[in-house]
Each structure stands twice: as C-alpha cells, then as structure tokens.
XYZ file of C-alpha atoms in Angstrom:
252
model
C 83.629 122.386 122.311
C 82.062 124.552 124.979
C 83.614 125.593 128.122
C 81.123 123.537 129.750
C 81.417 120.564 127.822
C 83.727 117.575 129.147
C 86.510 116.759 126.912
C 87.459 113.250 125.248
C 87.783 110.552 127.457
C 91.151 108.687 126.898
C 89.413 105.390 127.840
C 86.650 105.733 125.628
C 87.676 107.970 122.371
C 84.759 109.018 120.046
C 85.624 110.792 116.635
C 83.211 113.267 115.360
C 82.649 112.147 112.102
C 80.014 114.389 111.132
C 82.388 117.412 111.578
C 85.686 118.261 109.955
C 88.864 117.576 111.966
C 89.436 120.949 112.784
C 86.537 121.022 115.009
C 87.419 121.759 118.557
C 86.416 118.028 119.861
C 88.234 116.485 117.013
C 91.285 118.785 117.163
C 91.238 117.665 121.003
C 90.900 113.774 119.871
C 93.856 114.545 117.769
C 96.029 116.094 120.550
C 95.477 112.879 122.517
C 96.202 110.399 119.881
C 99.494 111.814 119.141
C 100.362 111.433 123.164
C 99.349 107.729 122.821
C 101.311 107.087 119.639
C 104.576 108.924 120.933
C 104.291 106.839 124.213
C 103.372 103.511 122.296
C 106.556 104.239 120.001
C 108.713 105.102 122.811
C 107.737 102.126 124.917
C 107.494 99.223 122.404
C 110.888 97.477 122.234
C 110.292 95.904 118.670
C 112.869 97.275 116.182
C 110.096 98.464 113.711
C 109.699 101.435 115.641
C 113.359 102.214 116.274
C 113.473 104.575 113.001
C 110.279 106.359 114.431
C 111.025 107.215 118.105
C 112.683 110.180 116.466
C 110.122 111.880 115.066
C 108.577 114.987 115.802
C 104.968 115.471 117.232
C 104.067 117.137 114.069
C 105.059 114.409 111.835
C 103.098 112.093 114.242
C 100.104 114.432 113.888
C 100.129 114.482 110.155
C 99.754 110.580 110.349
C 96.899 110.788 112.761
C 95.308 113.212 110.656
C 95.888 111.171 107.346
C 94.532 108.037 109.048
C 91.391 109.915 110.197
C 90.540 111.619 106.920
C 90.645 108.240 105.264
C 88.167 106.828 108.145
C 86.089 109.898 107.513
C 86.006 109.826 103.863
C 85.010 105.747 103.953
C 82.221 106.358 106.549
C 80.973 109.516 104.538
C 81.045 107.285 101.773
C 79.110 104.429 103.088
C 76.343 106.237 104.426
C 72.955 104.851 103.255
C 71.481 106.848 100.765
C 67.515 107.167 99.830
C 66.575 105.185 96.673
C 64.265 106.203 93.998
C 61.281 104.348 95.991
C 61.861 106.498 99.062
C 63.525 103.672 101.228
C 66.893 103.945 102.912
C 69.772 101.562 101.593
C 70.318 98.344 103.542
C 73.810 97.514 104.542
C 74.384 94.605 101.960
C 73.178 97.371 99.313
C 75.880 99.477 100.275
C 78.660 96.780 100.249
C 77.210 95.871 96.652
C 77.440 99.155 95.006
C 81.050 99.843 96.903
C 82.276 96.770 95.457
C 80.905 97.225 92.064
C 82.627 100.767 92.251
C 85.996 99.331 93.158
C 85.531 96.710 90.101
C 84.609 99.530 87.531
C 87.994 101.314 88.798
C 90.077 98.049 88.284
C 88.687 97.952 84.926
C 89.269 101.441 83.626
C 92.770 101.208 85.216
C 93.594 98.363 83.075
C 91.979 99.905 79.933
C 94.246 102.761 80.534
C 97.224 100.451 80.769
C 96.281 98.581 77.610
C 96.000 102.163 75.691
C 99.480 103.086 77.152
C 100.975 99.817 75.801
C 99.065 99.879 72.370
C 100.755 103.501 71.916
C 104.308 102.403 72.849
C 103.655 99.532 70.796
C 104.885 97.371 74.034
C 105.074 93.751 73.632
C 103.503 92.884 77.005
C 100.245 94.372 75.865
C 98.539 91.147 75.847
C 99.360 90.478 79.718
C 97.317 93.675 80.346
C 94.280 92.573 77.877
C 94.700 88.927 79.660
C 94.247 90.602 83.471
C 91.303 92.733 82.361
C 89.568 89.474 80.848
C 90.612 87.411 83.987
C 88.969 90.559 85.990
C 86.026 90.709 83.694
C 85.196 86.963 84.171
C 85.462 86.945 87.833
C 83.222 90.162 88.281
C 82.341 91.867 91.603
C 81.539 88.445 93.237
C 85.009 87.134 92.424
C 87.109 89.841 93.897
C 88.543 89.911 97.370
C 87.059 91.644 99.932
C 89.281 94.265 101.935
C 89.772 95.575 105.289
C 91.942 98.513 105.941
C 94.105 98.659 108.968
C 97.686 100.838 109.684
C 101.033 99.501 109.736
C 103.957 100.262 112.062
C 104.799 103.348 109.984
C 101.252 104.671 110.208
C 100.528 104.213 106.584
C 96.951 102.721 105.563
C 96.966 99.372 103.721
C 94.433 96.991 102.885
C 94.317 93.237 104.456
C 93.003 91.075 101.473
C 90.619 88.606 102.429
C 91.206 85.136 100.750
C 88.799 83.283 98.716
C 89.532 79.841 99.172
C 87.715 78.613 95.911
C 89.438 81.046 93.814
C 92.901 81.012 92.025
C 95.392 82.846 94.037
C 95.848 86.020 92.626
C 97.363 88.609 95.440
C 100.511 89.289 92.954
C 98.633 90.208 90.378
C 96.310 92.606 92.250
C 99.355 94.287 93.735
C 100.814 94.879 90.394
C 97.359 96.362 89.354
C 97.090 98.412 92.529
C 100.336 99.907 91.928
C 99.442 100.938 88.429
C 96.323 103.173 89.861
C 99.116 105.028 91.864
C 100.338 106.917 88.418
C 99.306 110.401 88.931
C 97.285 110.680 85.298
C 94.806 108.110 86.809
C 93.903 110.461 89.784
C 91.236 113.035 89.594
C 89.571 115.000 92.197
C 86.596 112.477 92.506
C 88.492 109.553 93.072
C 90.647 108.058 95.835
C 94.213 107.222 95.928
C 94.977 103.559 96.031
C 96.355 102.007 99.180
C 98.905 99.325 99.482
C 97.400 95.608 99.868
C 98.787 93.017 101.620
C 98.072 89.301 102.697
C 100.907 89.003 105.230
C 99.858 88.211 108.993
C 96.318 86.999 109.563
C 94.105 86.398 106.743
C 90.367 86.590 106.867
C 88.133 84.936 104.684
C 85.714 86.589 102.175
C 81.825 86.611 102.739
C 81.873 86.282 98.909
C 80.178 82.624 98.021
C 82.106 80.519 95.129
C 80.849 81.379 91.480
C 80.403 78.741 89.025
C 80.614 78.843 85.294
C 84.214 80.169 85.376
C 87.284 78.472 83.234
C 88.574 75.560 85.240
C 92.021 77.640 85.849
C 90.289 80.211 87.750
C 89.386 78.227 90.825
C 91.811 76.829 93.527
C 92.582 73.186 91.969
C 92.767 71.776 95.514
C 89.305 73.424 96.400
C 87.850 71.644 93.306
C 89.337 68.220 94.337
C 88.095 68.556 97.981
C 84.499 69.320 96.919
C 81.874 66.584 97.767
C 80.858 64.147 94.809
C 77.082 65.167 95.202
C 78.305 69.066 94.587
C 81.306 68.343 92.320
C 78.789 66.466 89.821
C 76.726 69.473 89.540
C 79.170 72.206 89.290
C 79.193 74.283 86.356
C 82.744 75.027 84.768
C 83.007 76.763 81.455
C 84.845 75.117 78.694
C 86.702 78.161 78.104
C 90.423 77.457 77.607
C 92.106 80.018 79.583
C 95.947 79.687 80.326
C 97.010 81.397 83.875
C 100.136 83.871 83.370
C 102.807 84.938 86.050
C 103.436 88.391 85.634
C 105.573 90.941 87.352
C 107.143 94.604 86.609
C 110.589 95.495 87.044
C 110.704 98.245 90.095
C 112.198 100.878 87.586
C 109.548 100.452 85.054
C-alpha cells in the first residue's frame, strides 16, 4: 500500500485475495478486523462470548488470519480454469468438480477406515463398509451441499444444506468427518476437514432428487407426499438395504 493510497474503509472492507495476507493492504484489513471483533465481544452481552473477552489481541488476530486464509484458499480453488478446448469453466462446472472432489475424499476416508478395521480384526468393519456403499449409491448428486460460516469462538464450520427427499444422515456424516481429522489422512495437498452442523437455520440443497436408489435412502414422508402422477413413474431400486444407526465412543 503506497503512502498516497487510501487505506481500507471500515464501512466497506475488501480483502485483497489476489495477494498474500502479509501485503500492506491485507495487514491493515486484519488490524481493523481485530478491533471490530474485540469491540463486538466486549459489547455483546451474550454468555457465549464471556470466555473470550479476556483473550489477547494476538489470539484474536490468529483467529482472523485463520478465517481469511480459509477464505482465500476457497476463492483460489474456485477460480475458473481453462479447459482443453480453450473455453473457461462456467460456475456450474466449477461446482460440479468441487463436489466430485469432496465425494472422492469421503470415499478415500472410508476405504482407509475399512483397511484399518481389517488389520485390527475389528468386528465393526461391516459398518464402515455399509457407509461406503451408501455414499457410493448416493453419489455426488445425493450428498448435501455445504456453506461455510464461523461460530462464536471464531472456528470455521460447515452449515449443511438439507435434502428433503433423502434419508437423514447428518450424524453419519459428522462421524465420517471426524475420522478425516486423523493426522494420517492429511497430506500437503489436502484440506483439513471442518466441523459440520445442522443447527440453526438450515438451507435447502440445490441438488434435485435422484431416482433408482433403494427405498430406505429416501425420506419416507417425502415419498408419501409425492403426487400420484409422479409417484407412479418414480423409479426405486429393488435392492434391500437396511439402515444402521452408528456412533463412535468419545475415547475411540
């Protein structure tokens, strides 16, 4: 930021995503954001901020930087690429390959868990095999889309968008996401999985319903509510698939 360049406007902040957070402009942005967060925590009377009001500015700055680094990573990753035919990707194409990438990561996690359980001779290996089968059946189009947000402690979380037509499986996905946090799953090219939540306002996924799945993978009330003209032609697989309720002990 040159001496004669006007600095960031608190009423209209714009992070410079093209450059690193160590640029003069972005450092000025971070300083302003720390002041805003400090003021917000001290002025807000909600008990959820009580334990944070004594935090140092260095701690707040680290939270801000983590959030902005995540934002910058998402932005850079979502930039359109030039295809083989010379055309630039459109937004729907970007969304499609990012969803496929996430779907592949979830499958890799489950395959890793199955391998570990097999080596251990664990009796619950069949649960992970079942969950992998479910995710393979649903495919990218059957998985909830996410929107990121920050909780009261400044931690990035995913707000899961609901899929009215699909069997509820937020708990299963939370368990899967928790397994991805194991250090053995990370690589320098990978992204750290973040906490997912369905608390508060839940948006609705843009993914349309998928036909041809086992009946248990559909929300039964949604199926009952289909108009007869649609229900008569709606394809459902004859595969008999049982639904499992799974959980993991906290000390596992």
